[in-house]
Coordinates of N, CA and C in Angstrom, one line a residue:
Chain A
D1 N 46.6 121.6 153.6 CA 47.9 121.0 153.4 C 47.7 120.1 152.2
A2 N 48.8 120.2 151.2 CA 48.8 119.3 150.0 C 49.0 117.9 150.4
G3 N 48.4 117.1 149.6 CA 48.7 115.7 149.9 C 47.5 114.7 149.8
I4 N 47.5 113.6 150.4 CA 46.4 112.8 150.4 C 46.1 112.2 151.9
T5 N 44.9 112.5 152.3 CA 44.6 112.2 153.7 C 43.4 111.2 153.7
Q6 N 43.6 110.4 154.8 CA 42.5 109.4 155.0 C 41.9 109.6 156.4
S7 N 40.7 109.3 156.5 CA 40.1 109.4 157.9 C 38.9 108.4 158.0
P8 N 38.7 107.8 159.2 CA 39.7 108.0 160.4 C 40.9 107.2 160.2
R9 N 41.8 107.4 161.2 CA 43.0 106.5 161.1 C 42.7 105.2 161.8
Y10 N 41.9 105.1 162.7 CA 41.5 103.9 163.4 C 40.0 103.9 163.6
K11 N 39.4 102.6 163.3 CA 38.1 102.5 163.4 C 37.7 101.1 163.9
I12 N 36.8 101.0 165.0 CA 36.4 99.6 165.5 C 34.9 99.7 165.2
T13 N 34.4 98.7 164.6 CA 33.0 98.6 164.2 C 32.4 97.3 164.4
E14 N 31.1 97.1 164.5 CA 30.6 95.7 164.8 C 30.1 95.1 163.4
T15 N 30.1 93.8 163.5 CA 29.7 93.0 162.4 C 28.3 93.6 162.0
G16 N 28.1 93.6 160.6 CA 26.8 94.0 160.1 C 26.6 95.5 160.0
R17 N 27.4 96.3 160.5 CA 27.3 97.8 160.5 C 27.9 98.3 159.2
Q18 N 27.4 99.4 158.7 CA 27.9 100.2 157.6 C 28.9 101.0 158.0
V19 N 30.1 101.1 157.3 CA 31.1 102.0 157.7 C 31.7 102.6 156.4
T20 N 32.1 103.9 156.4 CA 32.7 104.6 155.3 C 34.0 105.1 155.7
L21 N 35.0 104.8 154.8 CA 36.3 105.4 155.0 C 36.6 106.5 154.0
M22 N 37.1 107.6 154.5 CA 37.2 108.7 153.6 C 38.6 108.9 153.1
C23 N 38.7 109.5 151.9 CA 40.0 109.7 151.2 C 39.9 111.0 150.4
H24 N 40.8 112.0 150.7 CA 40.8 113.1 150.0 C 42.2 113.6 149.5
Q25 N 42.3 114.0 148.3 CA 43.6 114.4 147.8 C 43.5 115.8 147.2
T26 N 44.6 116.5 147.2 CA 44.6 117.9 146.9 C 45.3 118.2 145.6
W27 N 45.9 117.1 144.9 CA 46.6 117.3 143.7 C 45.8 117.3 142.5
S28 N 44.5 117.0 142.5 CA 43.6 116.9 141.3 C 44.2 115.7 140.4
H29 N 44.6 114.7 141.1 CA 45.1 113.5 140.3 C 43.8 112.9 139.7
S30 N 44.0 112.4 138.4 CA 42.8 111.7 137.9 C 42.5 110.4 138.5
Y31 N 43.5 109.6 138.8 CA 43.3 108.3 139.3 C 43.4 108.1 140.9
M32 N 42.4 107.4 141.4 CA 42.5 107.1 142.8 C 42.3 105.6 143.0
F33 N 42.8 105.1 144.1 CA 42.8 103.7 144.3 C 42.5 103.3 145.9
W34 N 41.8 102.2 146.1 CA 41.7 101.7 147.4 C 42.4 100.3 147.5
Y35 N 43.2 100.1 148.4 CA 43.9 98.8 148.7 C 43.7 98.5 150.0
R36 N 43.7 97.1 150.2 CA 43.8 96.6 151.7 C 45.0 95.9 151.9
Q37 N 45.5 95.9 153.0 CA 46.8 95.3 153.3 C 46.7 94.2 154.3
D38 N 46.9 93.1 154.3 CA 46.8 91.9 155.2 C 48.1 91.2 155.2
L39 N 48.4 90.7 156.4 CA 49.7 89.9 156.6 C 49.5 88.8 155.5
G40 N 50.7 88.5 154.8 CA 50.9 87.4 153.9 C 50.2 87.7 152.6
H41 N 49.6 88.9 152.4 CA 48.9 89.1 151.0 C 49.4 90.4 150.5
G42 N 50.2 91.1 151.1 CA 50.7 92.4 150.4 C 49.5 93.3 150.4
L43 N 49.5 94.1 149.3 CA 48.4 95.1 149.0 C 47.5 94.5 148.0
R44 N 46.2 94.5 148.2 CA 45.4 94.0 147.1 C 44.4 95.2 146.7
L45 N 44.1 95.3 145.5 CA 43.3 96.4 145.0 C 41.9 96.1 145.1
I46 N 41.1 97.0 145.7 CA 39.7 96.9 146.0 C 38.8 97.5 144.8
Y47 N 39.1 98.7 144.7 CA 38.5 99.5 143.6 C 39.4 100.7 143.1
Y48 N 39.2 101.1 141.9 CA 39.9 102.2 141.5 C 39.0 103.1 140.7
S49 N 39.5 104.4 140.4 CA 38.7 105.3 139.7 C 39.6 106.1 138.8
A50 N 39.1 106.2 137.5 CA 40.0 106.9 136.5 C 39.6 108.4 136.4
A51 N 38.5 108.8 137.0 CA 38.1 110.2 137.0 C 36.7 110.3 137.8
A52 N 36.2 111.4 137.9 CA 35.0 111.5 138.6 C 33.9 110.8 137.9
D53 N 33.1 110.1 138.7 CA 32.0 109.3 138.2 C 32.4 108.1 137.4
I54 N 33.7 107.8 137.4 CA 34.2 106.6 136.7 C 34.9 105.7 137.8
T55 N 34.4 104.5 138.0 CA 35.0 103.6 138.9 C 34.9 102.2 138.4
D56 N 35.9 101.3 138.9 CA 35.9 100.0 138.5 C 36.5 99.1 139.4
K57 N 36.1 97.8 139.3 CA 36.5 96.8 140.4 C 37.9 96.5 140.2
G58 N 38.5 96.2 141.4 CA 39.9 95.6 141.4 C 39.9 94.1 141.7
E59 N 40.8 93.6 142.5 CA 41.0 92.2 142.6 C 39.9 91.8 143.7
V60 N 39.7 92.5 144.7 CA 38.8 92.1 145.8 C 37.6 93.0 146.1
P61 N 36.8 93.2 145.2 CA 35.7 94.2 145.4 C 34.4 93.9 146.2
D62 N 34.3 92.5 146.5 CA 33.1 92.1 147.0 C 33.0 92.6 148.6
G63 N 31.7 93.2 148.8 CA 31.5 93.6 150.1 C 31.8 95.2 150.3
Y64 N 32.3 95.8 149.2 CA 32.7 97.2 149.2 C 31.9 98.0 148.2
V65 N 31.7 99.3 148.4 CA 31.1 100.2 147.4 C 31.9 101.5 147.3
V66 N 32.2 102.0 146.3 CA 32.8 103.3 146.1 C 32.0 104.3 145.4
S67 N 32.4 105.5 145.5 CA 31.7 106.6 144.7 C 32.8 107.7 144.4
R68 N 32.6 108.4 143.4 CA 33.6 109.5 143.2 C 32.8 110.7 142.5
S69 N 32.1 111.3 143.2 CA 31.3 112.5 142.7 C 32.1 113.7 142.5
K70 N 33.3 113.8 143.2 CA 34.2 114.9 143.0 C 35.7 114.3 142.8
T71 N 36.5 115.0 142.0 CA 37.8 114.4 141.8 C 38.6 114.2 143.0
E72 N 38.4 115.1 144.0 CA 39.4 115.0 145.1 C 38.9 114.0 146.2
N73 N 37.7 113.4 146.1 CA 37.2 112.5 147.1 C 36.9 111.1 146.6
F74 N 37.3 110.1 147.3 CA 37.0 108.8 147.0 C 36.8 108.0 148.1
P75 N 35.4 107.9 148.6 CA 35.1 107.2 149.9 C 34.9 105.8 149.6
L76 N 35.2 104.9 150.6 CA 35.1 103.5 150.4 C 34.0 103.1 151.5
T77 N 33.0 102.4 151.1 CA 31.9 102.0 152.1 C 31.8 100.5 152.2
L78 N 31.9 100.0 153.4 CA 31.5 98.6 153.7 C 30.1 98.5 154.0
E79 N 29.3 98.0 153.2 CA 27.8 98.1 153.4 C 27.4 97.3 154.6
S80 N 28.0 96.1 154.9 CA 27.7 95.3 156.1 C 29.0 94.6 156.4
A81 N 29.7 95.3 157.4 CA 31.0 94.8 157.7 C 31.1 93.4 158.3
T82 N 32.1 92.7 157.8 CA 32.4 91.4 158.3 C 33.7 91.2 158.8
R83 N 34.0 90.3 159.6 CA 35.3 90.1 160.4 C 36.4 90.0 159.4
S84 N 36.2 89.4 158.3 CA 37.1 89.2 157.2 C 37.6 90.6 156.6
Q85 N 36.8 91.6 156.9 CA 37.2 93.0 156.3 C 38.1 93.6 157.3
T86 N 38.4 93.1 158.5 CA 39.4 93.6 159.3 C 40.7 93.7 158.6
S87 N 41.2 94.9 158.5 CA 42.5 95.1 157.6 C 42.9 96.5 157.8
V88 N 44.1 96.9 157.1 CA 44.5 98.2 157.0 C 44.2 98.6 155.6
Y89 N 43.5 99.8 155.5 CA 43.0 100.3 154.1 C 43.9 101.5 153.7
F90 N 44.3 101.4 152.5 CA 45.2 102.5 151.9 C 44.6 103.0 150.7
C91 N 44.4 104.3 150.8 CA 44.0 105.1 149.5 C 45.2 105.6 148.8
A92 N 45.1 105.7 147.5 CA 46.3 106.2 146.8 C 45.8 107.1 145.5
S93 N 46.6 107.9 145.1 CA 46.2 108.7 143.9 C 47.4 108.8 143.0
S94 N 47.1 109.0 141.7 CA 48.2 109.1 140.7 C 47.8 109.9 139.5
D95 N 48.8 110.6 138.9 CA 48.5 111.3 137.7 C 48.1 110.4 136.5
E96 N 48.7 109.3 136.4 CA 48.4 108.3 135.5 C 48.3 106.9 136.1
V97 N 47.8 105.9 135.4 CA 47.7 104.7 136.0 C 48.9 103.8 135.6
G98 N 49.6 103.4 136.5 CA 50.7 102.4 136.2 C 52.0 102.9 135.6
T99 N 51.9 104.2 135.0 CA 53.1 104.7 134.5 C 53.8 105.8 135.2
A100 N 53.2 106.1 136.4 CA 53.7 107.2 137.2 C 53.6 106.7 138.7
E101 N 54.3 107.4 139.5 CA 54.2 107.0 140.9 C 52.8 107.2 141.6
A102 N 52.5 106.4 142.5 CA 51.3 106.5 143.2 C 51.6 107.1 144.6
F103 N 50.7 108.0 145.0 CA 50.9 108.6 146.4 C 50.0 108.0 147.3
F104 N 50.4 107.6 148.5 CA 49.6 106.9 149.4 C 49.2 107.7 150.6
G105 N 47.9 107.5 151.1 CA 47.6 108.0 152.4 C 48.2 107.2 153.5
Q106 N 48.0 107.6 154.7 CA 48.7 107.0 156.0 C 48.0 105.8 156.4
G107 N 46.8 105.6 155.8 CA 46.1 104.2 156.1 C 45.1 104.4 157.1
T108 N 44.0 103.5 157.1 CA 43.0 103.4 158.1 C 43.0 101.9 158.6
R109 N 43.3 101.8 160.0 CA 43.2 100.5 160.5 C 41.7 100.3 161.0
L110 N 41.1 99.2 160.3 CA 39.8 99.0 160.6 C 39.6 97.5 161.3
T111 N 39.0 97.5 162.4 CA 38.7 96.3 163.1 C 37.3 96.0 163.1
V112 N 36.7 94.9 162.7 CA 35.4 94.6 162.8 C 35.2 93.4 163.8
V113 N 34.5 93.7 164.8 CA 34.4 92.7 166.0 C 33.0 92.1 166.0
Chain B
S1 N 45.1 88.8 141.6 CA 46.2 87.9 142.1 C 47.5 88.6 142.1
Q2 N 48.4 88.2 143.0 CA 49.6 88.9 143.1 C 50.5 88.6 141.9
Q3 N 51.1 89.6 141.4 CA 52.0 89.5 140.2 C 53.4 89.3 140.7
G4 N 53.9 90.3 141.4 CA 55.3 90.3 142.0 C 55.3 89.6 143.2
E5 N 56.5 88.9 143.3 CA 56.8 88.2 144.6 C 58.1 88.6 145.0
E6 N 58.3 89.0 146.2 CA 59.6 89.5 146.7 C 60.4 88.3 147.4
D7 N 61.7 88.4 147.3 CA 62.5 87.4 147.9 C 63.7 88.2 148.4
P8 N 64.2 87.9 149.7 CA 63.6 87.2 150.7 C 62.4 87.9 151.4
Q9 N 61.7 87.1 152.2 CA 60.5 87.8 152.9 C 61.1 88.6 154.0
A10 N 62.2 88.2 154.6 CA 62.8 89.1 155.6 C 64.3 89.0 155.5
L11 N 64.9 90.1 155.8 CA 66.3 90.3 155.6 C 66.9 91.2 156.7
S12 N 68.0 90.7 157.5 CA 68.5 91.4 158.5 C 70.0 91.6 158.3
I13 N 70.5 92.8 158.3 CA 71.9 93.2 158.0 C 72.5 94.2 159.0
Q14 N 73.7 94.3 159.0 CA 74.3 95.4 159.8 C 74.4 96.7 159.1
E15 N 74.3 97.8 159.8 CA 74.5 99.1 159.2 C 75.8 99.1 158.4
G16 N 75.7 99.7 157.2 CA 76.9 99.9 156.4 C 76.9 98.7 155.3
E17 N 76.3 97.6 155.5 CA 76.3 96.5 154.5 C 75.2 96.9 153.4
N18 N 75.4 96.2 152.4 CA 74.5 96.3 151.2 C 73.3 95.4 151.4
A19 N 72.1 95.8 150.9 CA 70.9 95.0 151.1 C 70.4 94.7 149.7
T20 N 70.1 93.5 149.3 CA 69.6 93.2 148.0 C 68.3 92.4 148.1
M21 N 67.3 92.9 147.5 CA 65.9 92.3 147.5 C 65.5 92.1 146.0
N22 N 64.8 90.9 145.8 CA 64.5 90.5 144.6 C 63.0 90.4 144.3
C23 N 62.6 90.6 143.1 CA 61.1 90.6 142.8 C 61.0 89.8 141.5
S24 N 60.1 88.8 141.6 CA 59.8 88.1 140.2 C 58.3 88.4 139.9
Y25 N 58.1 88.5 138.6 CA 56.7 88.6 138.1 C 56.3 87.6 137.1
K26 N 55.0 87.6 136.7 CA 54.6 86.5 135.9 C 54.4 86.8 134.4
T27 N 53.7 88.0 134.2 CA 53.4 88.3 132.8 C 54.2 89.6 132.4
S28 N 54.2 89.9 131.1 CA 54.7 91.1 130.7 C 54.3 92.4 131.2
I29 N 55.3 93.3 131.5 CA 55.0 94.4 132.3 C 55.2 95.7 131.4
N30 N 54.6 96.7 131.9 CA 54.9 98.1 131.2 C 56.1 98.7 131.9
N31 N 56.0 98.6 133.3 CA 57.1 99.1 134.1 C 57.0 98.5 135.5
L32 N 58.1 98.6 136.2 CA 58.1 98.1 137.6 C 58.5 99.2 138.5
Q33 N 57.9 99.2 139.7 CA 58.1 100.2 140.7 C 58.6 99.5 142.0
W34 N 59.2 100.2 142.8 CA 59.6 99.8 144.1 C 59.1 101.0 145.1
Y35 N 58.5 100.4 146.2 CA 58.1 101.3 147.2 C 58.6 100.9 148.7
R36 N 58.6 101.9 149.5 CA 59.0 101.5 150.9 C 57.9 101.8 151.8
Q37 N 57.7 100.9 152.9 CA 56.7 101.3 153.9 C 57.4 101.1 155.3
N38 N 57.3 102.3 155.9 CA 57.7 102.2 157.3 C 56.6 101.7 158.2
S39 N 57.0 101.2 159.3 CA 56.0 100.5 160.2 C 54.8 101.5 160.6
G40 N 53.5 101.2 160.3 CA 52.4 102.0 160.6 C 52.2 103.1 159.6
R41 N 52.9 103.2 158.6 CA 52.8 104.3 157.6 C 52.4 103.8 156.2
G42 N 52.0 104.8 155.3 CA 51.7 104.5 154.0 C 53.0 104.2 153.2
L43 N 52.7 103.8 151.9 CA 53.8 103.5 151.1 C 54.4 104.7 150.5
V44 N 55.8 104.7 150.2 CA 56.4 105.8 149.6 C 57.1 105.4 148.3
H45 N 56.9 106.0 147.3 CA 57.6 105.6 145.9 C 59.1 105.8 146.0
L46 N 59.8 104.8 145.6 CA 61.3 105.0 145.6 C 61.8 105.1 144.1
I47 N 61.4 104.3 143.3 CA 62.0 104.3 141.9 C 61.1 103.5 141.0
L48 N 61.2 104.0 139.6 CA 60.3 103.3 138.6 C 61.3 103.0 137.5
I49 N 61.3 101.7 137.0 CA 62.0 101.3 135.9 C 61.1 100.8 134.9
R50 N 61.3 101.3 133.6 CA 60.5 101.0 132.5 C 61.0 99.7 131.9
S51 N 60.0 99.0 131.1 CA 60.4 97.8 130.6 C 61.5 97.7 129.6
N52 N 61.8 98.8 129.0 CA 63.0 98.9 128.1 C 64.2 99.3 128.7
E53 N 64.3 99.5 130.0 CA 65.4 99.8 130.8 C 66.0 98.7 131.5
R54 N 67.3 98.6 131.7 CA 67.9 97.5 132.4 C 68.4 97.9 133.8
E55 N 68.7 99.1 133.9 CA 69.4 99.5 135.3 C 68.9 101.0 135.5
K56 N 68.7 101.2 136.8 CA 68.4 102.6 137.2 C 69.0 102.9 138.6
H57 N 69.5 104.2 138.7 CA 70.0 104.6 140.0 C 69.3 105.7 140.6
S58 N 69.2 105.7 141.9 CA 68.7 107.0 142.6 C 69.4 107.0 144.0
G59 N 70.3 107.9 144.1 CA 71.1 107.8 145.4 C 71.8 106.6 145.7
R60 N 71.5 106.0 146.9 CA 72.0 104.8 147.3 C 71.2 103.6 146.8
L61 N 70.3 103.8 145.9 CA 69.4 102.7 145.4 C 69.9 102.4 143.9
R62 N 69.9 101.2 143.7 CA 70.2 100.6 142.4 C 69.1 99.6 142.0
V63 N 68.4 99.8 140.8 CA 67.4 98.8 140.5 C 67.8 98.3 139.1
T64 N 67.6 96.9 139.0 CA 67.9 96.2 137.8 C 66.5 95.6 137.4
L65 N 66.4 95.4 136.0 CA 65.4 94.7 135.5 C 65.8 93.7 134.4
D66 N 65.4 92.5 134.5 CA 65.7 91.4 133.6 C 64.4 90.9 133.1
T67 N 63.9 91.4 131.9 CA 62.6 91.0 131.4 C 62.6 89.6 130.9
S68 N 63.8 89.1 130.5 CA 63.9 87.7 130.1 C 63.6 86.7 131.2
K69 N 64.0 87.0 132.4 CA 63.8 86.2 133.6 C 62.6 86.8 134.4
K70 N 62.0 87.7 133.9 CA 60.9 88.4 134.6 C 61.2 88.6 136.1
S71 N 62.3 89.3 136.3 CA 62.7 89.7 137.6 C 63.4 91.0 137.7
S72 N 63.3 91.5 138.9 CA 63.9 92.8 139.3 C 64.6 92.8 140.6
S73 N 65.7 93.5 140.7 CA 66.3 93.5 142.0 C 66.5 95.0 142.5
L74 N 66.4 95.2 143.9 CA 66.7 96.4 144.5 C 67.9 96.4 145.3
L75 N 68.9 97.2 145.1 CA 70.1 97.1 145.9 C 70.2 98.4 146.6
I76 N 70.3 98.4 148.0 CA 70.5 99.5 148.9 C 72.0 99.5 149.3
T77 N 72.7 100.5 149.0 CA 74.1 100.4 149.4 C 74.3 101.2 150.7
A78 N 75.3 100.8 151.4 CA 75.7 101.5 152.6 C 74.5 101.6 153.6
S79 N 73.8 100.7 153.9 CA 72.6 100.7 154.6 C 72.6 101.5 155.9
R80 N 71.5 102.1 156.3 CA 71.5 102.8 157.5 C 70.3 102.3 158.4
A81 N 70.3 102.5 159.7 CA 69.2 102.1 160.6 C 67.9 102.6 160.0
A82 N 67.9 103.8 159.4 CA 66.7 104.5 158.9 C 66.1 103.7 157.7
D83 N 66.9 102.8 157.2 CA 66.5 102.0 156.0 C 65.5 100.9 156.4
T84 N 65.5 100.6 157.7 CA 64.6 99.6 158.2 C 63.2 99.9 157.9
A85 N 62.6 98.9 157.0 CA 61.2 99.1 156.5 C 60.9 97.9 155.8
S86 N 59.6 97.9 155.3 CA 59.2 96.9 154.3 C 59.3 97.4 152.8
Y87 N 59.8 96.6 151.9 CA 60.0 97.1 150.5 C 59.1 96.2 149.6
F88 N 58.4 96.9 148.7 CA 57.4 96.3 147.9 C 57.8 96.6 146.5
C89 N 57.7 95.5 145.5 CA 57.7 95.8 144.2 C 56.3 95.9 143.7
A90 N 56.1 96.6 142.6 CA 54.7 96.7 142.0 C 54.9 96.9 140.6
D91 N 54.2 96.0 139.9 CA 54.3 96.1 138.4 C 53.0 96.5 137.7
S92 N 53.1 97.1 136.7 CA 52.0 97.6 135.8 C 51.9 96.7 134.7
S93 N 50.9 96.0 134.4 CA 50.8 95.2 133.2 C 49.4 95.3 132.7
G94 N 49.3 94.8 131.4 CA 47.9 94.8 130.8 C 47.5 96.1 130.4
S95 N 46.3 96.2 129.8 CA 45.8 97.4 129.2 C 45.3 98.3 130.5
A96 N 44.9 97.7 131.6 CA 44.4 98.5 132.7 C 45.5 99.2 133.4
R97 N 46.7 98.6 133.3 CA 47.9 99.2 133.9 C 47.8 99.5 135.4
Q98 N 46.9 98.7 136.0 CA 46.9 98.9 137.5 C 48.2 98.4 138.1
L99 N 48.5 98.9 139.2 CA 49.6 98.4 140.0 C 49.2 97.2 140.8
T100 N 50.2 96.2 140.6 CA 49.9 94.9 141.4 C 51.1 94.7 142.3
F101 N 50.9 94.6 143.6 CA 52.0 94.6 144.5 C 52.2 93.2 145.0
G102 N 53.6 92.9 145.4 CA 54.0 91.7 146.0 C 53.9 91.8 147.5
S103 N 54.2 90.9 148.2 CA 54.0 90.7 149.6 C 55.0 91.4 150.4
G104 N 56.1 91.8 149.7 CA 57.1 92.7 150.5 C 58.3 91.9 151.0
T105 N 59.4 92.6 151.3 CA 60.5 92.2 152.0 C 60.7 93.0 153.2
Q106 N 60.8 92.4 154.4 CA 61.0 93.2 155.6 C 62.5 93.4 155.9
L107 N 63.0 94.4 155.7 CA 64.4 94.7 155.9 C 64.7 95.4 157.3
T108 N 65.6 94.7 158.0 CA 66.0 95.3 159.3 C 67.5 95.5 159.2
V109 N 67.8 96.8 159.5 CA 69.2 97.2 159.5 C 69.7 97.5 161.0
L110 N 70.6 96.7 161.5 CA 70.9 96.7 162.9 C 72.1 97.7 163.1
P111 N 72.0 98.6 164.0 CA 73.1 99.5 164.3 C 74.3 99.0 164.8

């Protein structure tokens, strides 16, 4: 199916564990983004990627790692999860950055206990 | 840091009424976009207005942009219960052109 999909939809993990959130898009969009959404903060950009093997930090990158070996995939890894990383994570993709609409996945609700 | 800030934070209206949401931003923008988020879902793009445009329409949506006041408004006419959602403005500024989102307006349309 065409679109952008995130997995898993829900994840509970323990403090200190490594967890990877997956994001896959079928449009071959150049740009991909990871946001986190918390009450009172709206969406905050964690990392973004302009193309395969090109990634850059956003507003809140600490504690996260990304990679983009293929255009269609943009996984987000929490190397050692903390309770403050409990959030809803959204992946998005776009043909251009900032000048065209972004397409969002359905989100991953992550709880760190 | 957040660039756009929506006002009000929450809005409750009756079906058939118009809903107006405002967004303010701090620095010069390339364009401004509005998104809708239904509960538990991802964001969906509604409309994009460029910095050299003052008004744009799409169906029941009307967006205005006032660059002198660094503000934008989203008007939804003849609202429906299905319009109940959170609405976010997102601006693109600077050389990086990343989208920066506000904290959103929660709109409730009562049947």
